[in-house]
């Protein structure tokens, strides 16, 4: 969504589209949304291309009743100018609005607080202009309603039959904040989680984590994806950023001190990565969320 050179902002040239006969396509889409909302969009729809933007919107709008029931999923379709055209109820609520039509026609810059909204808009325009999607991007969203939440975001360009990008479709799926509850059922991952928590101020090697879990690196990757919907690296980065946010609440601590406490030897590198996750610098985040 709106949403680091290290595995986080992976890009793709995958094309997404839909067809003039939506029933079979929509059945496939609904299955991918329900079962694996962050995967399979391109594989399910890449063979189908709409005549134009309106046809795509009309077909996908048939899914809105389903998408409106998903309180942990933000879904949207934007036009070539990155303006919202279809949104689900979760996005409306988190934007602090009451009606779908209040959001339609607005850009992210008009919906989200600065500078996060401008970053989301620039991200969208890159997808729409360059045709390269955003896949499995870990983000911390800060909504107008005041809600903060981690999610995994996908954004894909939509191509017409004439091979023109006519829209962008996106989905952000919440990450369960109660990692400890989930990991209690997975002893190997629980040991990894505890090690990461105890060593946030140190460099953490993924090879070491795999050995700790008695798994190969590929097995560790698959297990994390299955259990927590994120990679081991994303998990480490998430925990570092959560720790940083807790420390930002203490006005006595400088950004340099916080970066060292979170395992960053260079506070400028910490600030850059913090902004890539949250859309704000640490100083801006502190001013916005810890005013008192």
PDB file of C-alpha atoms in Angstrom:
ATOM      1  CA  UNK A   1       0.000   0.000   0.000  1.00  0.00           C
ATOM      2  CA  UNK A   2       0.946   2.727   0.756  1.00  0.00           C
ATOM      3  CA  UNK A   3       3.413   0.877   1.166  1.00  0.00           C
ATOM      4  CA  UNK A   4      14.694  -0.412   1.372  1.00  0.00           C
ATOM      5  CA  UNK A   5      16.936  -1.974  -0.950  1.00  0.00           C
ATOM      6  CA  UNK A   6      16.840  -5.168   1.221  1.00  0.00           C
ATOM      7  CA  UNK A   7      14.031  -7.450   0.037  1.00  0.00           C
ATOM      8  CA  UNK A   8      11.367  -5.036   1.207  1.00  0.00           C
ATOM      9  CA  UNK A   9      10.540  -2.991  -1.866  1.00  0.00           C
ATOM     10  CA  UNK A  10      10.784  -5.800  -4.397  1.00  0.00           C
ATOM     11  CA  UNK A  11       9.412  -4.818  -7.798  1.00  0.00           C
ATOM     12  CA  UNK A  12       7.821  -6.819 -10.579  1.00  0.00           C
ATOM     13  CA  UNK A  13       6.873  -6.308 -14.202  1.00  0.00           C
ATOM     14  CA  UNK A  14       3.791  -8.511 -13.801  1.00  0.00           C
ATOM     15  CA  UNK A  15       0.666  -7.327 -15.597  1.00  0.00           C
ATOM     16  CA  UNK A  16      -2.806  -7.503 -14.137  1.00  0.00           C
ATOM     17  CA  UNK A  17      -6.037  -7.343 -16.095  1.00  0.00           C
ATOM     18  CA  UNK A  18      -9.577  -8.687 -16.347  1.00  0.00           C
ATOM     19  CA  UNK A  19     -11.942  -9.797 -19.078  1.00  0.00           C
ATOM     20  CA  UNK A  20     -15.151  -8.841 -20.768  1.00  0.00           C
ATOM     21  CA  UNK A  21     -16.778 -12.010 -19.404  1.00  0.00           C
ATOM     22  CA  UNK A  22     -16.145 -11.515 -15.691  1.00  0.00           C
ATOM     23  CA  UNK A  23     -17.750 -14.544 -14.051  1.00  0.00           C
ATOM     24  CA  UNK A  24     -14.863 -17.016 -14.318  1.00  0.00           C
ATOM     25  CA  UNK A  25     -12.336 -14.268 -13.650  1.00  0.00           C
ATOM     26  CA  UNK A  26     -14.152 -12.980 -10.606  1.00  0.00           C
ATOM     27  CA  UNK A  27     -14.448 -16.486  -9.245  1.00  0.00           C
ATOM     28  CA  UNK A  28     -10.675 -16.833  -9.492  1.00  0.00           C
ATOM     29  CA  UNK A  29     -10.104 -13.403  -7.965  1.00  0.00           C
ATOM     30  CA  UNK A  30     -12.445 -14.055  -5.050  1.00  0.00           C
ATOM     31  CA  UNK A  31     -10.644 -17.321  -4.339  1.00  0.00           C
ATOM     32  CA  UNK A  32      -7.241 -15.599  -4.324  1.00  0.00           C
ATOM     33  CA  UNK A  33      -8.551 -12.785  -2.107  1.00  0.00           C
ATOM     34  CA  UNK A  34     -10.024 -15.193   0.442  1.00  0.00           C
ATOM     35  CA  UNK A  35      -7.301 -17.834   0.464  1.00  0.00           C
ATOM     36  CA  UNK A  36      -4.107 -15.918  -0.309  1.00  0.00           C
ATOM     37  CA  UNK A  37      -4.891 -12.202  -0.565  1.00  0.00           C
ATOM     38  CA  UNK A  38      -1.254 -11.215  -1.125  1.00  0.00           C
ATOM     39  CA  UNK A  39      -0.509 -13.796  -3.831  1.00  0.00           C
ATOM     40  CA  UNK A  40      -1.697 -15.105  -7.141  1.00  0.00           C
ATOM     41  CA  UNK A  41      -3.335 -12.025  -8.656  1.00  0.00           C
ATOM     42  CA  UNK A  42      -1.159 -11.947 -11.745  1.00  0.00           C
ATOM     43  CA  UNK A  43      -1.348 -15.700 -12.325  1.00  0.00           C
ATOM     44  CA  UNK A  44      -5.143 -15.661 -12.064  1.00  0.00           C
ATOM     45  CA  UNK A  45      -5.780 -12.638 -14.288  1.00  0.00           C
ATOM     46  CA  UNK A  46      -2.846 -12.077 -16.627  1.00  0.00           C
ATOM     47  CA  UNK A  47      -4.627 -13.714 -19.572  1.00  0.00           C
ATOM     48  CA  UNK A  48      -7.622 -11.353 -19.426  1.00  0.00           C
ATOM     49  CA  UNK A  49      -7.510  -7.740 -20.592  1.00  0.00           C
ATOM     50  CA  UNK A  50     -10.268  -5.128 -20.361  1.00  0.00           C
ATOM     51  CA  UNK A  51     -11.262  -2.934 -23.257  1.00  0.00           C
ATOM     52  CA  UNK A  52     -10.826   0.165 -21.122  1.00  0.00           C
ATOM     53  CA  UNK A  53     -10.710   1.473 -17.560  1.00  0.00           C
ATOM     54  CA  UNK A  54     -14.494   1.552 -17.122  1.00  0.00           C
ATOM     55  CA  UNK A  55     -14.878  -2.087 -18.101  1.00  0.00           C
ATOM     56  CA  UNK A  56     -12.260  -3.108 -15.551  1.00  0.00           C
ATOM     57  CA  UNK A  57     -13.920  -1.098 -12.786  1.00  0.00           C
ATOM     58  CA  UNK A  58     -17.369  -2.479 -13.621  1.00  0.00           C
ATOM     59  CA  UNK A  59     -16.093  -6.058 -13.442  1.00  0.00           C
ATOM     60  CA  UNK A  60     -14.090  -5.652 -10.237  1.00  0.00           C
ATOM     61  CA  UNK A  61     -16.914  -3.737  -8.538  1.00  0.00           C
ATOM     62  CA  UNK A  62     -18.841  -7.017  -8.453  1.00  0.00           C
ATOM     63  CA  UNK A  63     -16.349  -8.113  -5.795  1.00  0.00           C
ATOM     64  CA  UNK A  64     -16.949  -5.180  -3.457  1.00  0.00           C
ATOM     65  CA  UNK A  65     -19.591  -6.942  -1.309  1.00  0.00           C
ATOM     66  CA  UNK A  66     -17.003  -9.652  -0.626  1.00  0.00           C
ATOM     67  CA  UNK A  67     -14.157  -7.203  -0.064  1.00  0.00           C
ATOM     68  CA  UNK A  68     -16.294  -5.115   2.286  1.00  0.00           C
ATOM     69  CA  UNK A  69     -16.513  -8.053   4.697  1.00  0.00           C
ATOM     70  CA  UNK A  70     -12.733  -8.258   5.124  1.00  0.00           C
ATOM     71  CA  UNK A  71     -11.823  -6.079   8.083  1.00  0.00           C
ATOM     72  CA  UNK A  72      -8.126  -6.973   7.851  1.00  0.00           C
ATOM     73  CA  UNK A  73      -7.818  -6.112   4.149  1.00  0.00           C
ATOM     74  CA  UNK A  74      -7.561  -2.717   2.451  1.00  0.00           C
ATOM     75  CA  UNK A  75      -8.472  -2.867  -1.249  1.00  0.00           C
ATOM     76  CA  UNK A  76      -8.510  -0.170  -3.909  1.00  0.00           C
ATOM     77  CA  UNK A  77      -8.512   0.532  -7.631  1.00  0.00           C
ATOM     78  CA  UNK A  78      -7.016   3.805  -8.877  1.00  0.00           C
ATOM     79  CA  UNK A  79      -7.150   5.468 -12.267  1.00  0.00           C
ATOM     80  CA  UNK A  80      -4.155   6.586 -14.326  1.00  0.00           C
ATOM     81  CA  UNK A  81      -3.841   9.730 -12.178  1.00  0.00           C
ATOM     82  CA  UNK A  82      -3.673   7.672  -8.961  1.00  0.00           C
ATOM     83  CA  UNK A  83      -7.168   8.747  -7.878  1.00  0.00           C
ATOM     84  CA  UNK A  84      -9.278   6.274  -5.920  1.00  0.00           C
ATOM     85  CA  UNK A  85     -12.120   4.830  -7.999  1.00  0.00           C
ATOM     86  CA  UNK A  86     -13.025   1.689  -6.039  1.00  0.00           C
ATOM     87  CA  UNK A  87     -12.395   1.204  -2.318  1.00  0.00           C
ATOM     88  CA  UNK A  88     -13.578  -1.275   0.266  1.00  0.00           C
ATOM     89  CA  UNK A  89     -15.200  -0.446   3.583  1.00  0.00           C
ATOM     90  CA  UNK A  90     -12.018  -1.024   5.607  1.00  0.00           C
ATOM     91  CA  UNK A  91     -10.172   1.719   3.728  1.00  0.00           C
ATOM     92  CA  UNK A  92     -13.101   4.110   4.133  1.00  0.00           C
ATOM     93  CA  UNK A  93     -13.190   3.542   7.887  1.00  0.00           C
ATOM     94  CA  UNK A  94      -9.435   3.879   8.357  1.00  0.00           C
ATOM     95  CA  UNK A  95      -9.410   7.074   6.322  1.00  0.00           C
ATOM     96  CA  UNK A  96     -11.762   8.619   8.875  1.00  0.00           C
ATOM     97  CA  UNK A  97     -14.567   8.983   6.312  1.00  0.00           C
ATOM     98  CA  UNK A  98     -18.156   7.762   6.392  1.00  0.00           C
ATOM     99  CA  UNK A  99     -19.075   7.267   2.771  1.00  0.00           C
ATOM    100  CA  UNK A 100     -17.424   5.625  -0.232  1.00  0.00           C
ATOM    101  CA  UNK A 101     -18.068   8.639  -2.443  1.00  0.00           C
ATOM    102  CA  UNK A 102     -16.069  10.880  -0.096  1.00  0.00           C
ATOM    103  CA  UNK A 103     -12.956   8.905  -1.055  1.00  0.00           C
ATOM    104  CA  UNK A 104     -13.594   8.421  -4.777  1.00  0.00           C
ATOM    105  CA  UNK A 105     -11.649  10.950  -6.863  1.00  0.00           C
ATOM    106  CA  UNK A 106      -9.066  11.732  -4.172  1.00  0.00           C
ATOM    107  CA  UNK A 107      -5.352  10.928  -4.384  1.00  0.00           C
ATOM    108  CA  UNK A 108      -3.362   9.440  -1.473  1.00  0.00           C
ATOM    109  CA  UNK A 109      -1.860  12.874  -0.880  1.00  0.00           C
ATOM    110  CA  UNK A 110      -5.367  14.158  -0.085  1.00  0.00           C
ATOM    111  CA  UNK A 111      -6.199  11.224   2.185  1.00  0.00           C
ATOM    112  CA  UNK A 112      -3.035  10.570   4.190  1.00  0.00           C
ATOM    113  CA  UNK A 113      -1.092  13.012   6.317  1.00  0.00           C
ATOM    114  CA  UNK A 114       2.031  14.641   4.932  1.00  0.00           C
ATOM    115  CA  UNK A 115       4.659  13.505   4.066  1.00  0.00           C
ATOM    116  CA  UNK A 116       3.258   9.954   3.959  1.00  0.00           C
ATOM    117  CA  UNK A 117       0.513  10.852   1.500  1.00  0.00           C
ATOM    118  CA  UNK A 118       2.961  12.398  -0.976  1.00  0.00           C
ATOM    119  CA  UNK A 119       5.202   9.330  -0.773  1.00  0.00           C
ATOM    120  CA  UNK A 120       2.223   7.055  -1.511  1.00  0.00           C
ATOM    121  CA  UNK A 121       1.251   9.216  -4.481  1.00  0.00           C
ATOM    122  CA  UNK A 122       4.771   9.079  -5.925  1.00  0.00           C
ATOM    123  CA  UNK A 123       4.815   5.321  -5.386  1.00  0.00           C
ATOM    124  CA  UNK A 124       1.510   4.965  -7.254  1.00  0.00           C
ATOM    125  CA  UNK A 125       2.650   7.132 -10.154  1.00  0.00           C
ATOM    126  CA  UNK A 126       5.777   5.018 -10.595  1.00  0.00           C
ATOM    127  CA  UNK A 127       3.612   1.908 -10.889  1.00  0.00           C
ATOM    128  CA  UNK A 128       1.285   3.642 -13.342  1.00  0.00           C
ATOM    129  CA  UNK A 129       4.022   5.235 -15.468  1.00  0.00           C
ATOM    130  CA  UNK A 130       6.674   2.511 -15.411  1.00  0.00           C
ATOM    131  CA  UNK A 131       4.405  -0.549 -15.215  1.00  0.00           C
ATOM    132  CA  UNK A 132       6.396  -2.186 -12.436  1.00  0.00           C
ATOM    133  CA  UNK A 133       4.340  -3.558  -9.593  1.00  0.00           C
ATOM    134  CA  UNK A 134       5.123  -3.560  -5.885  1.00  0.00           C
ATOM    135  CA  UNK A 135       5.139  -7.012  -4.326  1.00  0.00           C
ATOM    136  CA  UNK A 136       5.171  -8.065  -0.647  1.00  0.00           C
ATOM    137  CA  UNK A 137       6.121  -4.624   0.675  1.00  0.00           C
ATOM    138  CA  UNK A 138       6.125  -4.337   4.449  1.00  0.00           C
ATOM    139  CA  UNK A 139       4.646  -1.003   5.586  1.00  0.00           C
ATOM    140  CA  UNK A 140       3.442   0.749   8.697  1.00  0.00           C
ATOM    141  CA  UNK A 141       0.341   2.718   7.775  1.00  0.00           C
ATOM    142  CA  UNK A 142      -0.768   5.798   9.633  1.00  0.00           C
ATOM    143  CA  UNK A 143      -4.405   6.565   8.809  1.00  0.00           C
ATOM    144  CA  UNK A 144      -6.385   9.774   9.276  1.00  0.00           C
ATOM    145  CA  UNK A 145      -8.481   7.921  11.867  1.00  0.00           C
ATOM    146  CA  UNK A 146      -5.342   7.751  14.021  1.00  0.00           C
ATOM    147  CA  UNK A 147      -4.923   4.011  13.531  1.00  0.00           C
ATOM    148  CA  UNK A 148      -1.425   2.582  13.060  1.00  0.00           C
ATOM    149  CA  UNK A 149      -0.927  -0.857  11.607  1.00  0.00           C
ATOM    150  CA  UNK A 150       1.595  -3.099   9.882  1.00  0.00           C
ATOM    151  CA  UNK A 151       0.633  -4.663   6.576  1.00  0.00           C
ATOM    152  CA  UNK A 152       1.970  -6.391   3.484  1.00  0.00           C
ATOM    153  CA  UNK A 153       1.118  -4.443   0.332  1.00  0.00           C
ATOM    154  CA  UNK A 154       0.780  -5.356  -3.338  1.00  0.00           C
ATOM    155  CA  UNK A 155       0.220  -2.893  -6.193  1.00  0.00           C
ATOM    156  CA  UNK A 156      -0.102  -3.991  -9.820  1.00  0.00           C
ATOM    157  CA  UNK A 157      -0.675  -2.071 -13.048  1.00  0.00           C
ATOM    158  CA  UNK A 158      -3.731  -2.982 -15.149  1.00  0.00           C
ATOM    159  CA  UNK A 159      -3.231  -3.212 -18.925  1.00  0.00           C
ATOM    160  CA  UNK A 160      -5.912  -2.800 -21.568  1.00  0.00           C
ATOM    161  CA  UNK A 161      -6.211  -4.903 -24.714  1.00  0.00           C
ATOM    162  CA  UNK A 162      -4.164  -2.163 -26.436  1.00  0.00           C
ATOM    163  CA  UNK A 163      -1.334  -2.721 -23.901  1.00  0.00           C
ATOM    164  CA  UNK A 164      -1.902   0.648 -22.236  1.00  0.00           C
ATOM    165  CA  UNK A 165      -1.843   1.004 -18.461  1.00  0.00           C
ATOM    166  CA  UNK A 166      -5.368   2.105 -17.577  1.00  0.00           C
ATOM    167  CA  UNK A 167      -5.459   1.546 -13.821  1.00  0.00           C
ATOM    168  CA  UNK A 168      -3.735   0.191 -10.767  1.00  0.00           C
ATOM    169  CA  UNK A 169      -5.148  -2.294  -8.291  1.00  0.00           C
ATOM    170  CA  UNK A 170      -3.807  -2.674  -4.775  1.00  0.00           C
ATOM    171  CA  UNK A 171      -4.339  -4.678  -1.639  1.00  0.00           C
ATOM    172  CA  UNK A 172      -2.842  -4.388   1.838  1.00  0.00           C
ATOM    173  CA  UNK A 173      -3.282  -7.232   4.296  1.00  0.00           C
ATOM    174  CA  UNK A 174      -2.851  -6.613   8.005  1.00  0.00           C
ATOM    175  CA  UNK A 175      -0.133  -8.481   9.843  1.00  0.00           C
ATOM    176  CA  UNK A 176      -1.342 -10.014  13.093  1.00  0.00           C
ATOM    177  CA  UNK A 177       0.165  -7.895  15.858  1.00  0.00           C
ATOM    178  CA  UNK A 178      -0.010 -10.738  18.378  1.00  0.00           C
ATOM    179  CA  UNK A 179       3.101 -12.519  17.131  1.00  0.00           C
ATOM    180  CA  UNK A 180       3.750 -14.113  20.511  1.00  0.00           C
ATOM    181  CA  UNK A 181       0.349 -15.839  20.503  1.00  0.00           C
ATOM    182  CA  UNK A 182       0.967 -17.224  17.025  1.00  0.00           C
ATOM    183  CA  UNK A 183       4.566 -18.250  17.712  1.00  0.00           C
ATOM    184  CA  UNK A 184       3.660 -20.161  20.874  1.00  0.00           C
ATOM    185  CA  UNK A 185       2.291 -22.828  18.524  1.00  0.00           C
ATOM    186  CA  UNK A 186       5.607 -22.992  16.643  1.00  0.00           C
ATOM    187  CA  UNK A 187       8.472 -23.744  19.006  1.00  0.00           C
ATOM    188  CA  UNK A 188      11.210 -23.290  16.390  1.00  0.00           C
ATOM    189  CA  UNK A 189       9.982 -19.858  15.376  1.00  0.00           C
ATOM    190  CA  UNK A 190       9.389 -18.893  19.000  1.00  0.00           C
ATOM    191  CA  UNK A 191      13.099 -19.393  19.686  1.00  0.00           C
ATOM    192  CA  UNK A 192      13.925 -17.212  16.690  1.00  0.00           C
ATOM    193  CA  UNK A 193      11.527 -14.519  17.886  1.00  0.00           C
ATOM    194  CA  UNK A 194      13.093 -14.484  21.361  1.00  0.00           C
ATOM    195  CA  UNK A 195      16.612 -14.300  19.936  1.00  0.00           C
ATOM    196  CA  UNK A 196      15.662 -11.345  17.727  1.00  0.00           C
ATOM    197  CA  UNK A 197      13.953  -9.584  20.625  1.00  0.00           C
ATOM    198  CA  UNK A 198      17.040 -10.023  22.825  1.00  0.00           C
ATOM    199  CA  UNK A 199      19.456  -8.808  20.148  1.00  0.00           C
ATOM    200  CA  UNK A 200      17.769  -5.839  18.491  1.00  0.00           C
ATOM    201  CA  UNK A 201      20.836  -3.694  19.113  1.00  0.00           C
ATOM    202  CA  UNK A 202      23.084  -6.193  17.300  1.00  0.00           C
ATOM    203  CA  UNK A 203      23.558  -7.309  13.712  1.00  0.00           C
ATOM    204  CA  UNK A 204      21.289 -10.297  13.093  1.00  0.00           C
ATOM    205  CA  UNK A 205      22.366 -12.886  10.542  1.00  0.00           C
ATOM    206  CA  UNK A 206      19.646 -14.902   8.792  1.00  0.00           C
ATOM    207  CA  UNK A 207      22.018 -17.897   8.650  1.00  0.00           C
ATOM    208  CA  UNK A 208      22.177 -17.779  12.456  1.00  0.00           C
ATOM    209  CA  UNK A 209      18.382 -17.665  12.682  1.00  0.00           C
ATOM    210  CA  UNK A 210      18.053 -20.713  10.432  1.00  0.00           C
ATOM    211  CA  UNK A 211      20.517 -22.671  12.565  1.00  0.00           C
ATOM    212  CA  UNK A 212      18.693 -21.593  15.701  1.00  0.00           C
ATOM    213  CA  UNK A 213      15.447 -22.990  14.274  1.00  0.00           C
ATOM    214  CA  UNK A 214      17.234 -26.117  12.989  1.00  0.00           C
ATOM    215  CA  UNK A 215      16.013 -25.326   9.476  1.00  0.00           C
ATOM    216  CA  UNK A 216      17.633 -24.508   6.171  1.00  0.00           C
ATOM    217  CA  UNK A 217      17.378 -20.881   5.044  1.00  0.00           C
ATOM    218  CA  UNK A 218      14.767 -21.795   2.432  1.00  0.00           C
ATOM    219  CA  UNK A 219      12.757 -23.743   5.013  1.00  0.00           C
ATOM    220  CA  UNK A 220      12.936 -20.811   7.410  1.00  0.00           C
ATOM    221  CA  UNK A 221      11.738 -18.468   4.659  1.00  0.00           C
ATOM    222  CA  UNK A 222       8.782 -20.701   3.765  1.00  0.00           C
ATOM    223  CA  UNK A 223       7.840 -21.237   7.408  1.00  0.00           C
ATOM    224  CA  UNK A 224       7.837 -17.522   8.184  1.00  0.00           C
ATOM    225  CA  UNK A 225       5.736 -16.807   5.089  1.00  0.00           C
ATOM    226  CA  UNK A 226       3.229 -19.487   6.058  1.00  0.00           C
ATOM    227  CA  UNK A 227       2.966 -18.617   9.754  1.00  0.00           C
ATOM    228  CA  UNK A 228       3.463 -14.831   9.845  1.00  0.00           C
ATOM    229  CA  UNK A 229       2.894 -13.779   6.225  1.00  0.00           C
ATOM    230  CA  UNK A 230       6.344 -12.172   6.049  1.00  0.00           C
ATOM    231  CA  UNK A 231       9.953 -13.147   5.436  1.00  0.00           C
ATOM    232  CA  UNK A 232      12.517 -13.523   8.246  1.00  0.00           C
ATOM    233  CA  UNK A 233      14.206 -10.281   7.158  1.00  0.00           C
ATOM    234  CA  UNK A 234      10.867  -8.447   7.202  1.00  0.00           C
ATOM    235  CA  UNK A 235      10.215  -9.857  10.668  1.00  0.00           C
ATOM    236  CA  UNK A 236      13.555  -8.537  11.962  1.00  0.00           C
ATOM    237  CA  UNK A 237      12.963  -5.144  10.363  1.00  0.00           C
ATOM    238  CA  UNK A 238       9.456  -4.975  11.801  1.00  0.00           C
ATOM    239  CA  UNK A 239      10.700  -5.704  15.315  1.00  0.00           C
ATOM    240  CA  UNK A 240      13.475  -3.111  15.007  1.00  0.00           C
ATOM    241  CA  UNK A 241      11.012  -0.460  13.855  1.00  0.00           C
ATOM    242  CA  UNK A 242       8.517  -1.309  16.607  1.00  0.00           C
ATOM    243  CA  UNK A 243      11.322  -0.939  19.148  1.00  0.00           C
ATOM    244  CA  UNK A 244      12.308   2.371  17.583  1.00  0.00           C
ATOM    245  CA  UNK A 245       8.738   3.658  17.848  1.00  0.00           C
ATOM    246  CA  UNK A 246       8.616   2.749  21.543  1.00  0.00           C
ATOM    247  CA  UNK A 247      11.884   4.631  22.092  1.00  0.00           C
ATOM    248  CA  UNK A 248      10.664   7.659  20.151  1.00  0.00           C
ATOM    249  CA  UNK A 249       8.023   8.131  22.839  1.00  0.00           C
ATOM    250  CA  UNK A 250      10.857   9.111  25.216  1.00  0.00           C
ATOM    251  CA  UNK A 251      11.738  12.745  24.406  1.00  0.00           C
ATOM    252  CA  UNK A 252      15.060  12.405  26.225  1.00  0.00           C
ATOM    253  CA  UNK A 253      16.438  10.031  23.611  1.00  0.00           C
ATOM    254  CA  UNK A 254      18.012  11.412  20.436  1.00  0.00           C
ATOM    255  CA  UNK A 255      17.541   9.792  17.039  1.00  0.00           C
ATOM    256  CA  UNK A 256      21.201   8.735  17.132  1.00  0.00           C
ATOM    257  CA  UNK A 257      20.724   6.985  20.476  1.00  0.00           C
ATOM    258  CA  UNK A 258      17.596   5.246  19.193  1.00  0.00           C
ATOM    259  CA  UNK A 259      19.334   4.082  16.015  1.00  0.00           C
ATOM    260  CA  UNK A 260      22.134   2.495  18.067  1.00  0.00           C
ATOM    261  CA  UNK A 261      19.602   0.792  20.341  1.00  0.00           C
ATOM    262  CA  UNK A 262      17.927  -0.681  17.244  1.00  0.00           C
ATOM    263  CA  UNK A 263      21.070  -2.122  15.677  1.00  0.00           C
ATOM    264  CA  UNK A 264      21.952   0.662  13.230  1.00  0.00           C
ATOM    265  CA  UNK A 265      25.536   1.915  13.288  1.00  0.00           C
ATOM    266  CA  UNK A 266      24.603   4.863  11.067  1.00  0.00           C
ATOM    267  CA  UNK A 267      21.707   7.064  12.187  1.00  0.00           C
ATOM    268  CA  UNK A 268      21.192   8.365   8.638  1.00  0.00           C
ATOM    269  CA  UNK A 269      20.663   4.781   7.383  1.00  0.00           C
ATOM    270  CA  UNK A 270      18.195   4.272  10.225  1.00  0.00           C
ATOM    271  CA  UNK A 271      16.302   7.437   9.271  1.00  0.00           C
ATOM    272  CA  UNK A 272      16.121   6.404   5.613  1.00  0.00           C
ATOM    273  CA  UNK A 273      14.760   2.960   6.413  1.00  0.00           C
ATOM    274  CA  UNK A 274      12.334   4.346   8.993  1.00  0.00           C
ATOM    275  CA  UNK A 275      10.914   6.686   6.357  1.00  0.00           C
ATOM    276  CA  UNK A 276      10.618   3.898   3.793  1.00  0.00           C
ATOM    277  CA  UNK A 277       8.462   1.917   6.231  1.00  0.00           C
ATOM    278  CA  UNK A 278       6.372   4.727   7.690  1.00  0.00           C
ATOM    279  CA  UNK A 279       6.482   7.550   5.136  1.00  0.00           C
ATOM    280  CA  UNK A 280       7.946   9.856   7.808  1.00  0.00           C
ATOM    281  CA  UNK A 281      11.355  10.556   9.273  1.00  0.00           C
ATOM    282  CA  UNK A 282      11.823   9.592  12.955  1.00  0.00           C
ATOM    283  CA  UNK A 283      11.621  13.273  13.920  1.00  0.00           C
ATOM    284  CA  UNK A 284       8.388  13.778  11.949  1.00  0.00           C
ATOM    285  CA  UNK A 285       6.908  10.597  13.399  1.00  0.00           C
ATOM    286  CA  UNK A 286       7.715  11.739  16.945  1.00  0.00           C
ATOM    287  CA  UNK A 287       6.101  15.139  16.345  1.00  0.00           C
ATOM    288  CA  UNK A 288       2.996  13.546  14.826  1.00  0.00           C
ATOM    289  CA  UNK A 289       2.361  10.709  17.266  1.00  0.00           C
ATOM    290  CA  UNK A 290       3.986  11.888  20.506  1.00  0.00           C
ATOM    291  CA  UNK A 291       3.026  15.531  20.619  1.00  0.00           C
ATOM    292  CA  UNK A 292       2.608  15.619  24.369  1.00  0.00           C
TER     293      UNK A 292
END
